[in-house]
Amino acid sequence: MSSLQVEELCVAYGKIQALRGISLQVPSGRICALVGANGAGKTTALNAICGLRPLVGGRVLLDGRDIAAVPPHDRVTLGLVQVPEGRRIFGRLTVAENLAMGAFRRRAMRSELQADLDEVLTLFPRLRERMAQLSGTLSGGEQQMLAMGRAMMAKPSLLLLDEPSMGLAPRLVDQIFETVTAINRLGVTVLLVEQNAFMALEIAETAYVLQSGEVVLSGTGAALIDSEAVQEAYLG
């Protein structure tokens, strides 16, 4: 399990300041939620943490190590793995091939990879039935399961999830959030970005509310659910 510390993170798109010095901590072994409305900067924050967006200022510390200069693919090797918004699976590859791609950068024995695959298929039993199917023909819920399963094949110690419930039916949303908690119980630290604030705060031990590129509230998930300001702004 890894811990994450973000200090005074600043990101800009040209002259537009997308993140204005945000700071947050994700303790080892915890689920942390980052919630906010569309355009608040949630995805930008994850991409900056993963190295997909350059920093204007601030630091990203993984287990106390500053990784701001570490390339994105090497951050994966360090255990920092993202499930991107929109899933971004390889639609022309089979489910089995997508899962194998998740382990592309790992140097592990075949037996270890098989054990990890078995663990993924236990988390997502529906994928076991679809292993030979082209991923582009899966339902939206199945594609989200595949995206999460592919990330787990990279053996993350810190998993970043970007809007895992987006576009899913309510029944599948419940299932996805149950799986997030199951992944955490396996020993993976989780940073969860969600517009569905209520669901995210229910499972998060710590949480941050992002608004216009700034952290405006933070606390335990339970405390933020009970916050009148959060309820009015995000929960209705």
PDB file of C-alpha atoms in Angstrom:
ATOM      1  CA  MET A   1       0.000   0.000   0.000  1.00  0.00           C
ATOM      2  CA  SER A   2       1.200   3.474  -0.824  1.00  0.00           C
ATOM      3  CA  SER A   3       0.471   6.925   0.550  1.00  0.00           C
ATOM      4  CA  LEU A   4       0.055  10.070  -1.538  1.00  0.00           C
ATOM      5  CA  GLN A   5       0.682  13.663  -0.609  1.00  0.00           C
ATOM      6  CA  VAL A   6      -0.102  16.546  -2.958  1.00  0.00           C
ATOM      7  CA  GLU A   7       1.294  19.936  -2.008  1.00  0.00           C
ATOM      8  CA  GLU A   8       0.190  23.260  -3.511  1.00  0.00           C
ATOM      9  CA  LEU A   9      -0.477  21.691  -6.917  1.00  0.00           C
ATOM     10  CA  CYS A  10      -0.924  24.200  -9.748  1.00  0.00           C
ATOM     11  CA  VAL A  11      -1.864  23.308 -13.334  1.00  0.00           C
ATOM     12  CA  ALA A  12      -2.688  25.659 -16.200  1.00  0.00           C
ATOM     13  CA  TYR A  13      -4.101  25.344 -19.703  1.00  0.00           C
ATOM     14  CA  GLY A  14      -2.409  28.272 -21.358  1.00  0.00           C
ATOM     15  CA  LYS A  15      -3.430  31.319 -19.358  1.00  0.00           C
ATOM     16  CA  ILE A  16      -6.293  29.485 -17.664  1.00  0.00           C
ATOM     17  CA  GLN A  17      -5.447  28.324 -14.141  1.00  0.00           C
ATOM     18  CA  ALA A  18      -7.115  24.924 -13.778  1.00  0.00           C
ATOM     19  CA  LEU A  19      -5.735  24.029 -10.333  1.00  0.00           C
ATOM     20  CA  ARG A  20      -4.914  26.770  -7.839  1.00  0.00           C
ATOM     21  CA  GLY A  21      -2.548  25.324  -5.277  1.00  0.00           C
ATOM     22  CA  ILE A  22      -4.537  22.315  -4.112  1.00  0.00           C
ATOM     23  CA  SER A  23      -3.186  20.128  -1.313  1.00  0.00           C
ATOM     24  CA  LEU A  24      -4.479  16.745  -0.217  1.00  0.00           C
ATOM     25  CA  GLN A  25      -3.320  13.588   1.525  1.00  0.00           C
ATOM     26  CA  VAL A  26      -4.295   9.983   0.864  1.00  0.00           C
ATOM     27  CA  PRO A  27      -3.082   7.869   3.796  1.00  0.00           C
ATOM     28  CA  SER A  28      -1.827   4.366   3.091  1.00  0.00           C
ATOM     29  CA  GLY A  29      -4.618   1.799   2.968  1.00  0.00           C
ATOM     30  CA  ARG A  30      -7.455   4.333   2.885  1.00  0.00           C
ATOM     31  CA  ILE A  31     -10.125   5.363   0.395  1.00  0.00           C
ATOM     32  CA  CYS A  32     -10.054   9.100  -0.282  1.00  0.00           C
ATOM     33  CA  ALA A  33     -12.680  10.876  -2.388  1.00  0.00           C
ATOM     34  CA  LEU A  34     -12.252  14.005  -4.462  1.00  0.00           C
ATOM     35  CA  VAL A  35     -15.680  15.375  -5.323  1.00  0.00           C
ATOM     36  CA  GLY A  36     -17.037  18.422  -7.058  1.00  0.00           C
ATOM     37  CA  ALA A  37     -19.153  19.643  -9.944  1.00  0.00           C
ATOM     38  CA  ASN A  38     -18.260  19.336 -13.620  1.00  0.00           C
ATOM     39  CA  GLY A  39     -15.313  21.568 -14.463  1.00  0.00           C
ATOM     40  CA  ALA A  40     -14.054  21.755 -10.879  1.00  0.00           C
ATOM     41  CA  GLY A  41     -10.676  20.290 -11.866  1.00  0.00           C
ATOM     42  CA  LYS A  42     -11.035  16.715 -10.622  1.00  0.00           C
ATOM     43  CA  THR A  43      -9.763  14.954 -13.747  1.00  0.00           C
ATOM     44  CA  THR A  44      -6.997  17.527 -14.155  1.00  0.00           C
ATOM     45  CA  ALA A  45      -5.857  16.720 -10.621  1.00  0.00           C
ATOM     46  CA  LEU A  46      -5.658  12.993 -11.349  1.00  0.00           C
ATOM     47  CA  ASN A  47      -3.843  13.563 -14.632  1.00  0.00           C
ATOM     48  CA  ALA A  48      -1.332  15.823 -12.891  1.00  0.00           C
ATOM     49  CA  ILE A  49      -0.742  13.197 -10.206  1.00  0.00           C
ATOM     50  CA  CYS A  50      -0.175  10.577 -12.924  1.00  0.00           C
ATOM     51  CA  GLY A  51       2.173  12.851 -14.866  1.00  0.00           C
ATOM     52  CA  LEU A  52      -0.155  13.363 -17.815  1.00  0.00           C
ATOM     53  CA  ARG A  53      -0.377  17.119 -17.184  1.00  0.00           C
ATOM     54  CA  PRO A  54       2.696  19.273 -16.500  1.00  0.00           C
ATOM     55  CA  LEU A  55       2.813  21.158 -13.215  1.00  0.00           C
ATOM     56  CA  VAL A  56       3.101  24.918 -12.956  1.00  0.00           C
ATOM     57  CA  GLY A  57       3.903  24.514  -9.286  1.00  0.00           C
ATOM     58  CA  GLY A  58       3.662  22.154  -6.336  1.00  0.00           C
ATOM     59  CA  ARG A  59       4.795  18.634  -5.536  1.00  0.00           C
ATOM     60  CA  VAL A  60       3.455  15.087  -5.789  1.00  0.00           C
ATOM     61  CA  LEU A  61       4.860  12.735  -3.157  1.00  0.00           C
ATOM     62  CA  LEU A  62       4.415   8.961  -3.366  1.00  0.00           C
ATOM     63  CA  ASP A  63       5.465   7.329  -0.108  1.00  0.00           C
ATOM     64  CA  GLY A  64       7.364  10.513   0.672  1.00  0.00           C
ATOM     65  CA  ARG A  65       9.241  10.548  -2.651  1.00  0.00           C
ATOM     66  CA  ASP A  66       8.797  13.523  -4.980  1.00  0.00           C
ATOM     67  CA  ILE A  67       7.739  11.992  -8.314  1.00  0.00           C
ATOM     68  CA  ALA A  68       7.077  15.234 -10.226  1.00  0.00           C
ATOM     69  CA  ALA A  69       9.960  14.442 -12.621  1.00  0.00           C
ATOM     70  CA  VAL A  70       9.085  10.744 -13.021  1.00  0.00           C
ATOM     71  CA  PRO A  71       7.545   9.907 -16.452  1.00  0.00           C
ATOM     72  CA  PRO A  72       3.959   8.583 -16.397  1.00  0.00           C
ATOM     73  CA  HIS A  73       4.903   5.027 -17.443  1.00  0.00           C
ATOM     74  CA  ASP A  74       7.480   4.819 -14.664  1.00  0.00           C
ATOM     75  CA  ARG A  75       4.879   5.950 -12.126  1.00  0.00           C
ATOM     76  CA  VAL A  76       2.896   2.847 -13.090  1.00  0.00           C
ATOM     77  CA  THR A  77       5.946   0.735 -12.272  1.00  0.00           C
ATOM     78  CA  LEU A  78       6.054   2.461  -8.872  1.00  0.00           C
ATOM     79  CA  GLY A  79       2.478   1.301  -8.230  1.00  0.00           C
ATOM     80  CA  LEU A  80       0.559   4.452  -9.213  1.00  0.00           C
ATOM     81  CA  VAL A  81      -2.163   3.324 -11.636  1.00  0.00           C
ATOM     82  CA  GLN A  82      -5.148   5.221 -13.038  1.00  0.00           C
ATOM     83  CA  VAL A  83      -8.490   4.035 -14.386  1.00  0.00           C
ATOM     84  CA  PRO A  84      -9.291   6.954 -16.701  1.00  0.00           C
ATOM     85  CA  GLU A  85     -12.618   8.635 -17.255  1.00  0.00           C
ATOM     86  CA  GLY A  86     -14.409   6.996 -20.182  1.00  0.00           C
ATOM     87  CA  ARG A  87     -12.666   3.607 -19.549  1.00  0.00           C
ATOM     88  CA  ARG A  88     -10.408   3.792 -22.651  1.00  0.00           C
ATOM     89  CA  ILE A  89     -10.244   0.083 -23.215  1.00  0.00           C
ATOM     90  CA  PHE A  90      -8.818  -1.357 -26.444  1.00  0.00           C
ATOM     91  CA  GLY A  91     -12.053  -2.083 -28.271  1.00  0.00           C
ATOM     92  CA  ARG A  92     -10.484  -4.232 -31.007  1.00  0.00           C
ATOM     93  CA  LEU A  93      -8.748  -6.482 -28.501  1.00  0.00           C
ATOM     94  CA  THR A  94     -10.422  -9.245 -26.545  1.00  0.00           C
ATOM     95  CA  VAL A  95     -11.103  -9.042 -22.834  1.00  0.00           C
ATOM     96  CA  ALA A  96      -8.187 -11.403 -22.201  1.00  0.00           C
ATOM     97  CA  GLU A  97      -5.851  -9.250 -24.316  1.00  0.00           C
ATOM     98  CA  ASN A  98      -6.906  -6.073 -22.513  1.00  0.00           C
ATOM     99  CA  LEU A  99      -6.194  -7.675 -19.160  1.00  0.00           C
ATOM    100  CA  ALA A 100      -2.801  -8.843 -20.402  1.00  0.00           C
ATOM    101  CA  MET A 101      -2.004  -5.264 -21.462  1.00  0.00           C
ATOM    102  CA  GLY A 102      -2.476  -4.195 -17.857  1.00  0.00           C
ATOM    103  CA  ALA A 103       0.538  -6.309 -16.895  1.00  0.00           C
ATOM    104  CA  PHE A 104       2.646  -5.162 -19.855  1.00  0.00           C
ATOM    105  CA  ARG A 105       5.314  -3.394 -17.766  1.00  0.00           C
ATOM    106  CA  ARG A 106       5.531  -6.043 -15.073  1.00  0.00           C
ATOM    107  CA  ARG A 107       8.362  -8.507 -14.849  1.00  0.00           C
ATOM    108  CA  ALA A 108       6.694 -11.352 -13.054  1.00  0.00           C
ATOM    109  CA  MET A 109       6.571 -15.130 -13.288  1.00  0.00           C
ATOM    110  CA  ARG A 110       3.723 -16.667 -15.243  1.00  0.00           C
ATOM    111  CA  SER A 111       2.354 -18.217 -12.058  1.00  0.00           C
ATOM    112  CA  GLU A 112       2.200 -14.804 -10.352  1.00  0.00           C
ATOM    113  CA  LEU A 113       0.400 -13.246 -13.313  1.00  0.00           C
ATOM    114  CA  GLN A 114      -2.063 -16.131 -13.384  1.00  0.00           C
ATOM    115  CA  ALA A 115      -2.761 -15.675  -9.671  1.00  0.00           C
ATOM    116  CA  ASP A 116      -3.397 -11.974 -10.233  1.00  0.00           C
ATOM    117  CA  LEU A 117      -5.674 -12.760 -13.176  1.00  0.00           C
ATOM    118  CA  ASP A 118      -7.636 -15.196 -11.028  1.00  0.00           C
ATOM    119  CA  GLU A 119      -8.013 -12.464  -8.405  1.00  0.00           C
ATOM    120  CA  VAL A 120      -9.311 -10.008 -11.025  1.00  0.00           C
ATOM    121  CA  LEU A 121     -11.802 -12.562 -12.351  1.00  0.00           C
ATOM    122  CA  THR A 122     -12.978 -13.182  -8.791  1.00  0.00           C
ATOM    123  CA  LEU A 123     -13.600  -9.437  -8.424  1.00  0.00           C
ATOM    124  CA  PHE A 124     -15.333  -9.312 -11.806  1.00  0.00           C
ATOM    125  CA  PRO A 125     -16.816 -12.781 -12.499  1.00  0.00           C
ATOM    126  CA  ARG A 126     -18.665 -11.504 -15.554  1.00  0.00           C
ATOM    127  CA  LEU A 127     -15.341 -10.949 -17.309  1.00  0.00           C
ATOM    128  CA  ARG A 128     -14.564 -14.655 -16.992  1.00  0.00           C
ATOM    129  CA  GLU A 129     -17.507 -15.326 -19.295  1.00  0.00           C
ATOM    130  CA  ARG A 130     -16.289 -12.740 -21.801  1.00  0.00           C
ATOM    131  CA  MET A 131     -12.575 -13.521 -22.085  1.00  0.00           C
ATOM    132  CA  ALA A 132     -12.666 -14.252 -25.839  1.00  0.00           C
ATOM    133  CA  GLN A 133     -15.098 -11.424 -26.644  1.00  0.00           C
ATOM    134  CA  LEU A 134     -13.999  -8.216 -28.345  1.00  0.00           C
ATOM    135  CA  SER A 135     -13.995  -5.514 -25.690  1.00  0.00           C
ATOM    136  CA  GLY A 136     -15.746  -2.971 -27.912  1.00  0.00           C
ATOM    137  CA  THR A 137     -18.854  -5.176 -27.895  1.00  0.00           C
ATOM    138  CA  LEU A 138     -19.200  -5.188 -24.094  1.00  0.00           C
ATOM    139  CA  SER A 139     -21.877  -3.235 -22.281  1.00  0.00           C
ATOM    140  CA  GLY A 140     -20.918  -0.001 -20.528  1.00  0.00           C
ATOM    141  CA  GLY A 141     -20.858  -1.699 -17.142  1.00  0.00           C
ATOM    142  CA  GLU A 142     -18.726  -4.553 -18.432  1.00  0.00           C
ATOM    143  CA  GLN A 143     -16.288  -2.091 -20.009  1.00  0.00           C
ATOM    144  CA  GLN A 144     -15.913  -0.318 -16.657  1.00  0.00           C
ATOM    145  CA  MET A 145     -15.222  -3.651 -14.984  1.00  0.00           C
ATOM    146  CA  LEU A 146     -12.623  -4.386 -17.653  1.00  0.00           C
ATOM    147  CA  ALA A 147     -10.937  -1.009 -17.216  1.00  0.00           C
ATOM    148  CA  MET A 148     -10.690  -1.606 -13.469  1.00  0.00           C
ATOM    149  CA  GLY A 149      -9.542  -5.191 -13.966  1.00  0.00           C
ATOM    150  CA  ARG A 150      -6.863  -4.086 -16.433  1.00  0.00           C
ATOM    151  CA  ALA A 151      -5.586  -1.572 -13.869  1.00  0.00           C
ATOM    152  CA  MET A 152      -5.472  -4.271 -11.192  1.00  0.00           C
ATOM    153  CA  MET A 153      -3.290  -6.398 -13.474  1.00  0.00           C
ATOM    154  CA  ALA A 154      -0.651  -3.666 -13.154  1.00  0.00           C
ATOM    155  CA  LYS A 155      -0.466  -4.560  -9.431  1.00  0.00           C
ATOM    156  CA  PRO A 156      -1.211  -1.068  -8.079  1.00  0.00           C
ATOM    157  CA  SER A 157      -0.410   0.016  -4.570  1.00  0.00           C
ATOM    158  CA  LEU A 158      -2.316   3.267  -5.211  1.00  0.00           C
ATOM    159  CA  LEU A 159      -5.294   3.211  -7.580  1.00  0.00           C
ATOM    160  CA  LEU A 160      -6.763   6.404  -9.039  1.00  0.00           C
ATOM    161  CA  LEU A 161     -10.363   6.031 -10.224  1.00  0.00           C
ATOM    162  CA  ASP A 162     -11.856   8.740 -12.440  1.00  0.00           C
ATOM    163  CA  GLU A 163     -15.670   8.766 -12.498  1.00  0.00           C
ATOM    164  CA  PRO A 164     -16.172   4.968 -12.393  1.00  0.00           C
ATOM    165  CA  SER A 165     -19.963   5.319 -12.142  1.00  0.00           C
ATOM    166  CA  MET A 166     -20.361   7.612 -15.154  1.00  0.00           C
ATOM    167  CA  GLY A 167     -23.134   6.510 -17.511  1.00  0.00           C
ATOM    168  CA  LEU A 168     -24.011   3.344 -15.596  1.00  0.00           C
ATOM    169  CA  ALA A 169     -27.419   2.095 -14.464  1.00  0.00           C
ATOM    170  CA  PRO A 170     -28.072   2.466 -10.704  1.00  0.00           C
ATOM    171  CA  ARG A 171     -27.776  -1.295 -10.110  1.00  0.00           C
ATOM    172  CA  LEU A 172     -24.327  -1.332 -11.714  1.00  0.00           C
ATOM    173  CA  VAL A 173     -23.265   1.787  -9.823  1.00  0.00           C
ATOM    174  CA  ASP A 174     -23.858  -0.025  -6.544  1.00  0.00           C
ATOM    175  CA  GLN A 175     -21.823  -2.968  -7.817  1.00  0.00           C
ATOM    176  CA  ILE A 176     -18.914  -0.781  -8.905  1.00  0.00           C
ATOM    177  CA  PHE A 177     -18.731   0.958  -5.524  1.00  0.00           C
ATOM    178  CA  GLU A 178     -18.868  -2.396  -3.733  1.00  0.00           C
ATOM    179  CA  THR A 179     -15.930  -3.500  -5.885  1.00  0.00           C
ATOM    180  CA  VAL A 180     -13.972  -0.349  -4.995  1.00  0.00           C
ATOM    181  CA  THR A 181     -14.246  -1.249  -1.316  1.00  0.00           C
ATOM    182  CA  ALA A 182     -13.276  -4.847  -2.122  1.00  0.00           C
ATOM    183  CA  ILE A 183     -10.158  -3.634  -3.952  1.00  0.00           C
ATOM    184  CA  ASN A 184      -9.262  -1.499  -0.949  1.00  0.00           C
ATOM    185  CA  ARG A 185      -9.627  -4.522   1.340  1.00  0.00           C
ATOM    186  CA  LEU A 186      -7.096  -6.334  -0.872  1.00  0.00           C
ATOM    187  CA  GLY A 187      -4.524  -3.783   0.259  1.00  0.00           C
ATOM    188  CA  VAL A 188      -4.791  -1.055  -2.378  1.00  0.00           C
ATOM    189  CA  THR A 189      -4.969   2.629  -1.442  1.00  0.00           C
ATOM    190  CA  VAL A 190      -7.667   4.395  -3.481  1.00  0.00           C
ATOM    191  CA  LEU A 191      -8.153   7.982  -4.640  1.00  0.00           C
ATOM    192  CA  LEU A 192     -11.652   8.216  -6.060  1.00  0.00           C
ATOM    193  CA  VAL A 193     -12.837  11.085  -8.237  1.00  0.00           C
ATOM    194  CA  GLU A 194     -16.628  11.197  -8.513  1.00  0.00           C
ATOM    195  CA  GLN A 195     -19.398  13.564  -9.465  1.00  0.00           C
ATOM    196  CA  ASN A 196     -21.761  11.226  -7.595  1.00  0.00           C
ATOM    197  CA  ALA A 197     -20.736  12.826  -4.320  1.00  0.00           C
ATOM    198  CA  PHE A 198     -23.128  10.938  -2.049  1.00  0.00           C
ATOM    199  CA  MET A 199     -21.925   7.492  -3.129  1.00  0.00           C
ATOM    200  CA  ALA A 200     -18.266   8.530  -2.982  1.00  0.00           C
ATOM    201  CA  LEU A 201     -18.537  10.068   0.488  1.00  0.00           C
ATOM    202  CA  GLU A 202     -20.322   6.991   1.803  1.00  0.00           C
ATOM    203  CA  ILE A 203     -17.287   4.780   1.213  1.00  0.00           C
ATOM    204  CA  ALA A 204     -14.498   7.345   1.693  1.00  0.00           C
ATOM    205  CA  GLU A 205     -12.677   7.679   4.992  1.00  0.00           C
ATOM    206  CA  THR A 206     -11.293  11.067   3.967  1.00  0.00           C
ATOM    207  CA  ALA A 207     -12.598  13.467   1.329  1.00  0.00           C
ATOM    208  CA  TYR A 208     -11.973  16.799  -0.356  1.00  0.00           C
ATOM    209  CA  VAL A 209     -14.416  19.081  -2.158  1.00  0.00           C
ATOM    210  CA  LEU A 210     -12.990  20.808  -5.211  1.00  0.00           C
ATOM    211  CA  GLN A 211     -14.520  23.973  -6.624  1.00  0.00           C
ATOM    212  CA  SER A 212     -13.071  26.063  -9.467  1.00  0.00           C
ATOM    213  CA  GLY A 213      -9.651  24.483  -9.048  1.00  0.00           C
ATOM    214  CA  GLU A 214      -9.458  24.967  -5.276  1.00  0.00           C
ATOM    215  CA  VAL A 215     -10.104  22.733  -2.271  1.00  0.00           C
ATOM    216  CA  VAL A 216     -12.937  24.424  -0.395  1.00  0.00           C
ATOM    217  CA  LEU A 217     -13.771  21.720   2.159  1.00  0.00           C
ATOM    218  CA  SER A 218     -12.123  18.615   3.567  1.00  0.00           C
ATOM    219  CA  GLY A 219     -12.816  16.081   6.281  1.00  0.00           C
ATOM    220  CA  THR A 220     -14.103  12.576   6.779  1.00  0.00           C
ATOM    221  CA  GLY A 221     -16.592  11.254   4.269  1.00  0.00           C
ATOM    222  CA  ALA A 222     -19.260  11.009   6.968  1.00  0.00           C
ATOM    223  CA  ALA A 223     -18.704  14.592   8.100  1.00  0.00           C
ATOM    224  CA  LEU A 224     -18.969  15.971   4.574  1.00  0.00           C
ATOM    225  CA  ILE A 225     -22.170  14.051   3.880  1.00  0.00           C
ATOM    226  CA  ASP A 226     -23.676  15.795   6.912  1.00  0.00           C
ATOM    227  CA  SER A 227     -22.307  19.199   5.870  1.00  0.00           C
ATOM    228  CA  GLU A 228     -25.111  21.580   4.844  1.00  0.00           C
ATOM    229  CA  ALA A 229     -22.779  23.308   2.394  1.00  0.00           C
ATOM    230  CA  VAL A 230     -21.958  20.037   0.627  1.00  0.00           C
ATOM    231  CA  GLN A 231     -25.558  18.875   0.621  1.00  0.00           C
ATOM    232  CA  GLU A 232     -26.729  22.131  -0.910  1.00  0.00           C
ATOM    233  CA  ALA A 233     -23.987  22.326  -3.521  1.00  0.00           C
ATOM    234  CA  TYR A 234     -23.561  18.685  -4.529  1.00  0.00           C
ATOM    235  CA  LEU A 235     -26.196  16.415  -3.032  1.00  0.00           C
ATOM    236  CA  GLY A 236     -29.366  18.422  -3.630  1.00  0.00           C
TER     237      GLY A 236
END
